[in-house]
mmCIF file of C-alpha atoms in Angstrom:
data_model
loop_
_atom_site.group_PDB
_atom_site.id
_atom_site.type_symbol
_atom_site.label_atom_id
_atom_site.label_comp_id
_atom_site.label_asym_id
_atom_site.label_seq_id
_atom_site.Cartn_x
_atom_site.Cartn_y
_atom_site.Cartn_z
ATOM 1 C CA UNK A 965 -15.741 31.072 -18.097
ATOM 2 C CA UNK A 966 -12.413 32.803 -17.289
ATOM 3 C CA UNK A 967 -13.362 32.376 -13.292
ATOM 4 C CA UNK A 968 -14.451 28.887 -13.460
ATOM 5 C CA UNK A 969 -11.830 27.500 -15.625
ATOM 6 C CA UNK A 970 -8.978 29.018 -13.022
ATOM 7 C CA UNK A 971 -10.859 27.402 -10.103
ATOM 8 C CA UNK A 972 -11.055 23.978 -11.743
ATOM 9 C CA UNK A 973 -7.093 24.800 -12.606
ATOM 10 C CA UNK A 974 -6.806 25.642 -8.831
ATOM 11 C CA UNK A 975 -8.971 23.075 -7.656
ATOM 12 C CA UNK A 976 -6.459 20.618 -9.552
ATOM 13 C CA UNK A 977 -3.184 22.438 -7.927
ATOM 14 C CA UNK A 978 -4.604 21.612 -4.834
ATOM 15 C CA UNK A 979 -5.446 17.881 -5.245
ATOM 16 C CA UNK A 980 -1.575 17.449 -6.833
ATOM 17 C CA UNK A 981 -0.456 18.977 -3.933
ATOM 18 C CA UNK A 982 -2.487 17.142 -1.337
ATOM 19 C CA UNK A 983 -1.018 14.209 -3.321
ATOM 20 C CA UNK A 984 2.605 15.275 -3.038
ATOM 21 C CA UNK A 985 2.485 15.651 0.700
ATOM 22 C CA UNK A 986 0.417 12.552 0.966
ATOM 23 C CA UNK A 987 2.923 10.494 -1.053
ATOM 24 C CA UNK A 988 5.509 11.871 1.277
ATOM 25 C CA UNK A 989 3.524 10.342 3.985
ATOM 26 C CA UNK A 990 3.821 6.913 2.619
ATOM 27 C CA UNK A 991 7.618 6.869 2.133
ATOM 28 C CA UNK A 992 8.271 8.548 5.768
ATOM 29 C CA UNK A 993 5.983 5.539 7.430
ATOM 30 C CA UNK A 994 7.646 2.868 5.271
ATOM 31 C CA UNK A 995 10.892 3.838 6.441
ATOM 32 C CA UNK A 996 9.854 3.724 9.910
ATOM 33 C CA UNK A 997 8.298 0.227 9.203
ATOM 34 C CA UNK A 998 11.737 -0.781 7.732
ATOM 35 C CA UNK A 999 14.012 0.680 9.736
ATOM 36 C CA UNK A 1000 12.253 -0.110 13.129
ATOM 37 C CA UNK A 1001 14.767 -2.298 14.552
ATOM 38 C CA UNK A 1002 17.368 0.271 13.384
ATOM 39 C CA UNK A 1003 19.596 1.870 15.680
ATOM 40 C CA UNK A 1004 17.766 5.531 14.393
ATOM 41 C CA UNK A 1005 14.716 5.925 15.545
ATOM 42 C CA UNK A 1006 14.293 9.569 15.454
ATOM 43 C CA UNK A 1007 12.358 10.892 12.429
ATOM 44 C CA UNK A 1008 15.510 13.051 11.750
ATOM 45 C CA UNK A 1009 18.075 10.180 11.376
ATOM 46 C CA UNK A 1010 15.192 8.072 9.115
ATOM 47 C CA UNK A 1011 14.863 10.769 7.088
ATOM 48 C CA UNK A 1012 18.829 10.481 6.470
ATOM 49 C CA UNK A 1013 18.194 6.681 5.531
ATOM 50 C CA UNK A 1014 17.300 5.481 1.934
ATOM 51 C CA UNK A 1015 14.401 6.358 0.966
ATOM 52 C CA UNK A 1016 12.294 3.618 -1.082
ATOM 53 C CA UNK A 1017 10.158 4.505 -4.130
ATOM 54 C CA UNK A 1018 6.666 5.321 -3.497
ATOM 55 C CA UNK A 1019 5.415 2.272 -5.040
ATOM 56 C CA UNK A 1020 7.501 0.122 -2.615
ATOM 57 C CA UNK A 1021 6.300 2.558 0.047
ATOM 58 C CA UNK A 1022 3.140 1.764 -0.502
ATOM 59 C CA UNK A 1023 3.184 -1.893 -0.550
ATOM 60 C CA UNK A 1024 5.360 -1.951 2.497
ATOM 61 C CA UNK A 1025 3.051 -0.181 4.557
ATOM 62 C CA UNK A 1026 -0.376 -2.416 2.682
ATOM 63 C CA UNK A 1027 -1.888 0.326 0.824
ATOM 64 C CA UNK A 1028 -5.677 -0.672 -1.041
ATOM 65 C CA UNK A 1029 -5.576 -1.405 -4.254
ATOM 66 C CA UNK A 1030 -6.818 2.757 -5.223
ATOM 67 C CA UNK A 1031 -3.572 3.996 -4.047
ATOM 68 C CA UNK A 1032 -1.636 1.657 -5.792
ATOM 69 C CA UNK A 1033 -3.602 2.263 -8.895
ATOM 70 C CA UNK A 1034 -3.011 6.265 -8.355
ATOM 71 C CA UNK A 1035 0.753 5.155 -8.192
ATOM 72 C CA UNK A 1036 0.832 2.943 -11.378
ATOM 73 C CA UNK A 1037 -1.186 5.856 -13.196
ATOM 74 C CA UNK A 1038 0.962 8.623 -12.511
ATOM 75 C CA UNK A 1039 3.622 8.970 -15.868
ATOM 76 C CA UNK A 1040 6.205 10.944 -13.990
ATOM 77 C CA UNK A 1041 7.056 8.171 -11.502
ATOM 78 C CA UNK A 1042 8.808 6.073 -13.955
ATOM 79 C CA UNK A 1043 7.892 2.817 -12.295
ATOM 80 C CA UNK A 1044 10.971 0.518 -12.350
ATOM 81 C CA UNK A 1045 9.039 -3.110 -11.296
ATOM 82 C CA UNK A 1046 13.165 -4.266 -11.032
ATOM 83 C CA UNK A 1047 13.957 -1.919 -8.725
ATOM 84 C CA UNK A 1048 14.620 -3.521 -4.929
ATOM 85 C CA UNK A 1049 14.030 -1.496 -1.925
ATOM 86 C CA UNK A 1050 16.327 -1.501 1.055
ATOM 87 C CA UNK A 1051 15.963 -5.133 2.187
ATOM 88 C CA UNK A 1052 16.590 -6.221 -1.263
ATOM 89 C CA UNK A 1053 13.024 -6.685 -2.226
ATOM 90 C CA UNK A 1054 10.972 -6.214 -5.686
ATOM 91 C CA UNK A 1055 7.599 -4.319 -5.467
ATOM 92 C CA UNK A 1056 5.995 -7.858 -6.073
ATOM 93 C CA UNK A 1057 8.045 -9.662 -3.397
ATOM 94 C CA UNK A 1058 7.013 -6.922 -0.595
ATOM 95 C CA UNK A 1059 3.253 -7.333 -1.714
ATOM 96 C CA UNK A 1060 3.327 -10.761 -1.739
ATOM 97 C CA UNK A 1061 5.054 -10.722 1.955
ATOM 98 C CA UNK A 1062 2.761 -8.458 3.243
ATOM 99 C CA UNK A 1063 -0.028 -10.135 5.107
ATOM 100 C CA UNK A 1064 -1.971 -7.112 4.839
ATOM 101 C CA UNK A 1065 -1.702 -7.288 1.142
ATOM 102 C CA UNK A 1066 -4.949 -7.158 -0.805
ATOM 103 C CA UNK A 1067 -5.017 -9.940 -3.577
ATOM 104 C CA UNK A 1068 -6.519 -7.069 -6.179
ATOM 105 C CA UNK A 1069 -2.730 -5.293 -4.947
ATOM 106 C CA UNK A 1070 -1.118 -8.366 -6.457
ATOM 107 C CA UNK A 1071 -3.223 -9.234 -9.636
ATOM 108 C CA UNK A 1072 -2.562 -4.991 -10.537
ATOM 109 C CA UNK A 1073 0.847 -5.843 -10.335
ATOM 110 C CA UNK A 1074 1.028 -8.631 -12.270
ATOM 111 C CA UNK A 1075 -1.101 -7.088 -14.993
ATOM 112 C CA UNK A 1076 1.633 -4.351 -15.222
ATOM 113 C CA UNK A 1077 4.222 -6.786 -15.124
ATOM 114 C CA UNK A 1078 3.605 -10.444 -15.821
ATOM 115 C CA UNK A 1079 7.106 -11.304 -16.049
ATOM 116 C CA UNK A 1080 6.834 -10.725 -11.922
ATOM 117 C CA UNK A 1081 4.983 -14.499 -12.116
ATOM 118 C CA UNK A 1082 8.146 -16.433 -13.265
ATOM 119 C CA UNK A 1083 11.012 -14.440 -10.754
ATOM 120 C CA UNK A 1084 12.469 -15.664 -8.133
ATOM 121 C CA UNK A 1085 12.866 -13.836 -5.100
ATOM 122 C CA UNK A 1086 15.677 -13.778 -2.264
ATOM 123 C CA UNK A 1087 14.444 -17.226 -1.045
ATOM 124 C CA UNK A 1088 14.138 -18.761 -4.565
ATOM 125 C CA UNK A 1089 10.521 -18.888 -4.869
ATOM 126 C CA UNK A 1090 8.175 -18.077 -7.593
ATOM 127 C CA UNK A 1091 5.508 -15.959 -7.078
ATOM 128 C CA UNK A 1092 3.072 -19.087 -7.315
ATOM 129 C CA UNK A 1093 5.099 -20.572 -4.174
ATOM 130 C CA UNK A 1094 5.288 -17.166 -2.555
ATOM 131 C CA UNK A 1095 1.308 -15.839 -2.476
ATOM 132 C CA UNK A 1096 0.849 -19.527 -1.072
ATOM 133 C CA UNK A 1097 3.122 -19.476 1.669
ATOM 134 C CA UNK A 1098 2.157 -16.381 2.789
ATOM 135 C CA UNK A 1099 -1.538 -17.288 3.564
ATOM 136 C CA UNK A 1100 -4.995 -16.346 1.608
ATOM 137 C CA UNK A 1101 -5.218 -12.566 0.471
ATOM 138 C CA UNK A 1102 -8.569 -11.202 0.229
ATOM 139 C CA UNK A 1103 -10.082 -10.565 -3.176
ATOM 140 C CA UNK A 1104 -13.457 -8.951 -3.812
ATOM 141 C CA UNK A 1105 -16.325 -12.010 -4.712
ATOM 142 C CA UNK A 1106 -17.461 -10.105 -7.757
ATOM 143 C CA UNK A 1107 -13.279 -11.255 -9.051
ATOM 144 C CA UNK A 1108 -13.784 -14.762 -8.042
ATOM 145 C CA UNK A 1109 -12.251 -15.241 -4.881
ATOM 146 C CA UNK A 1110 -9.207 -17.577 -4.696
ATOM 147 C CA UNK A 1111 -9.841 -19.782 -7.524
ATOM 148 C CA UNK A 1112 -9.606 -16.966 -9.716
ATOM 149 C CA UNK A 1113 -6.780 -15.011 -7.541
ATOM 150 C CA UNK A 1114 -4.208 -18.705 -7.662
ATOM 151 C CA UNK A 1115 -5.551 -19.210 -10.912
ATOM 152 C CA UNK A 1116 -4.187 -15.815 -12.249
ATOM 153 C CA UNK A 1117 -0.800 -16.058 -11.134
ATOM 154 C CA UNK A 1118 -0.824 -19.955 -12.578
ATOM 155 C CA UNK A 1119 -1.914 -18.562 -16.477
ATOM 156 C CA UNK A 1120 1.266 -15.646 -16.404
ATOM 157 C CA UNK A 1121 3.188 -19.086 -15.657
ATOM 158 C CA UNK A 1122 1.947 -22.853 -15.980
ATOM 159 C CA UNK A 1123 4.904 -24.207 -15.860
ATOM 160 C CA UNK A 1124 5.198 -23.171 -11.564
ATOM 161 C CA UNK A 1125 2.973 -25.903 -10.754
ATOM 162 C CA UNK A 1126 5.712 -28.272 -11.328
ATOM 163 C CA UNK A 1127 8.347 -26.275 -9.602
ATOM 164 C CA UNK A 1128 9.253 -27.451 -5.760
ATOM 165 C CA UNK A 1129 9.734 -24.686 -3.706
ATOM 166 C CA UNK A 1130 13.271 -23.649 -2.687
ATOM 167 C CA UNK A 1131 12.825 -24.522 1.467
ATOM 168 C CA UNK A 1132 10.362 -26.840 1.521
ATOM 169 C CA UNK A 1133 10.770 -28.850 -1.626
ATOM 170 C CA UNK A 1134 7.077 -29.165 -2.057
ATOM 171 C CA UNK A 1135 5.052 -28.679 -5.114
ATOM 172 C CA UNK A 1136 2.364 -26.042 -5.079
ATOM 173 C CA UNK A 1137 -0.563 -27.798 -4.286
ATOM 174 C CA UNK A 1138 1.133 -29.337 -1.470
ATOM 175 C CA UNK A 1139 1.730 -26.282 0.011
ATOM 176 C CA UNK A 1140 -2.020 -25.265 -0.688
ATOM 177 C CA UNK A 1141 -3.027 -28.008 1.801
ATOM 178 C CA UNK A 1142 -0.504 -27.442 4.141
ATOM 179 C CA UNK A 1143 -1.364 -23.927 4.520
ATOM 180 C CA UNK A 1144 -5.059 -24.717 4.535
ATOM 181 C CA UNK A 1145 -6.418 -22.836 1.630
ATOM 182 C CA UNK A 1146 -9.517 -23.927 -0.006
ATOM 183 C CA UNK A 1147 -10.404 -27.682 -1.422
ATOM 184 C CA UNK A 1148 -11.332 -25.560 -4.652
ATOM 185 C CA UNK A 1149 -7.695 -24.222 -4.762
ATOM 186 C CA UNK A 1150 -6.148 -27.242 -4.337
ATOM 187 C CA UNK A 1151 -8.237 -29.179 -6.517
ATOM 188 C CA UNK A 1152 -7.492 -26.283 -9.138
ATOM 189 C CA UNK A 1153 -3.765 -26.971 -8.812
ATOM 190 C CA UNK A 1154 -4.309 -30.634 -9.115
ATOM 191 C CA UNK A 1155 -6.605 -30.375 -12.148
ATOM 192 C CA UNK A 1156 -4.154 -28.309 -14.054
ATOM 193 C CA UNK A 1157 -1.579 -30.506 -13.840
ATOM 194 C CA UNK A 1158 -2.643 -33.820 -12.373
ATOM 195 C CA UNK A 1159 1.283 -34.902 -13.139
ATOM 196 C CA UNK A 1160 2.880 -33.978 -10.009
ATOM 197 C CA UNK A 1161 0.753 -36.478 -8.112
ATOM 198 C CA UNK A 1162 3.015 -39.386 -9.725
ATOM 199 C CA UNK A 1163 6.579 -36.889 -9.084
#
């Protein structure tokens, strides 16, 4: 009993370790991503750069939804959903930016923190105005698919369907057809609140 319970305790050691160095990873080649325009380029001078939080790190660099969940799990991080990375970013804004951002990232996210659904960001968009801007993200079929993913970020905050955005001036649906995402999502916008139609 002795031996096996100090090789599961080992065992253990060795998987928080692997996850140390891994998280390491994650900030090193988000700082890259970030500072890649930067005058240092060498992994040296990068490493003398801020670093951003490993949930930012993460997101910046389009992490699936099990990392992000191993993030949002672990107590000692102290996840600050406030905090803004380098470019002046929250951890929803740089998910909802990333193209490569899995729609199950965002809905995590929002479950953590719902009050992420009526910020604005840099820009002056809502998050509403943000995810649809930024083209479809892909969300497993057993979820619902974009009905469900739209329809999500619409319940945390009703009240976005009759906001314009900040650089278009266009109401949410409007943007839905003009970035060609799906008759269901549109008509789901619509439906909700049928009043912008006569704004």
């Amino acid at each position: 009993r002795i031996t096996s319970c100090h090789r599961r305790n080992r065992r253990t050691y060795i998987d928080e370790h692997k996850w140390s160095q891994f998280c390491i990873l994650i900030q090193i080649v988000a700082m890259k991503c970030i500072y890649k325009d930067d005058y240092y380029t060498t992994l040296s001078d990068t490493l003398l750069m801020p670093t951003p939080n490993i949930l930012h790190s993460a997101l910046i660099i389009g992490c699936p939804i099990h990392i992000i969940n191993q993030i949002l799990h672990e107590k000692y991080m102290n996840i600050d959903f406030t905090d803004l990375d380098a470019l002046g970013r929250t951890a929803m804004e740089i998910a909802a930016s990333n193209i490569s951002t899995d729609g199950s990232v965002i809905l995590k996210l929002l479950k953590a923190y719902p009050r992420a659904s009526s910020e604005m960001d840099a820009n002056g968009d809502l998050l509403l105005h943000q995810v649809l801007k930024n083209g479809k993200k892909t969300l497993p079929s057993y979820l619902g698919g974009d009905v469900y993913f739209i329809g999500s970020i619409v319940q945390e905050n009703p009240d976005s369907l009759v906001v314009l955005d900040n650089s278009l001036k266009m109401y949410p649906f409007t943007i839905a057809c003009m970035k060609s995402w799906s008759l269901e999502v549109i008509y789901a916008l619509l439906r909700t609140n049928p009043l912008v139609i006569e704004s």
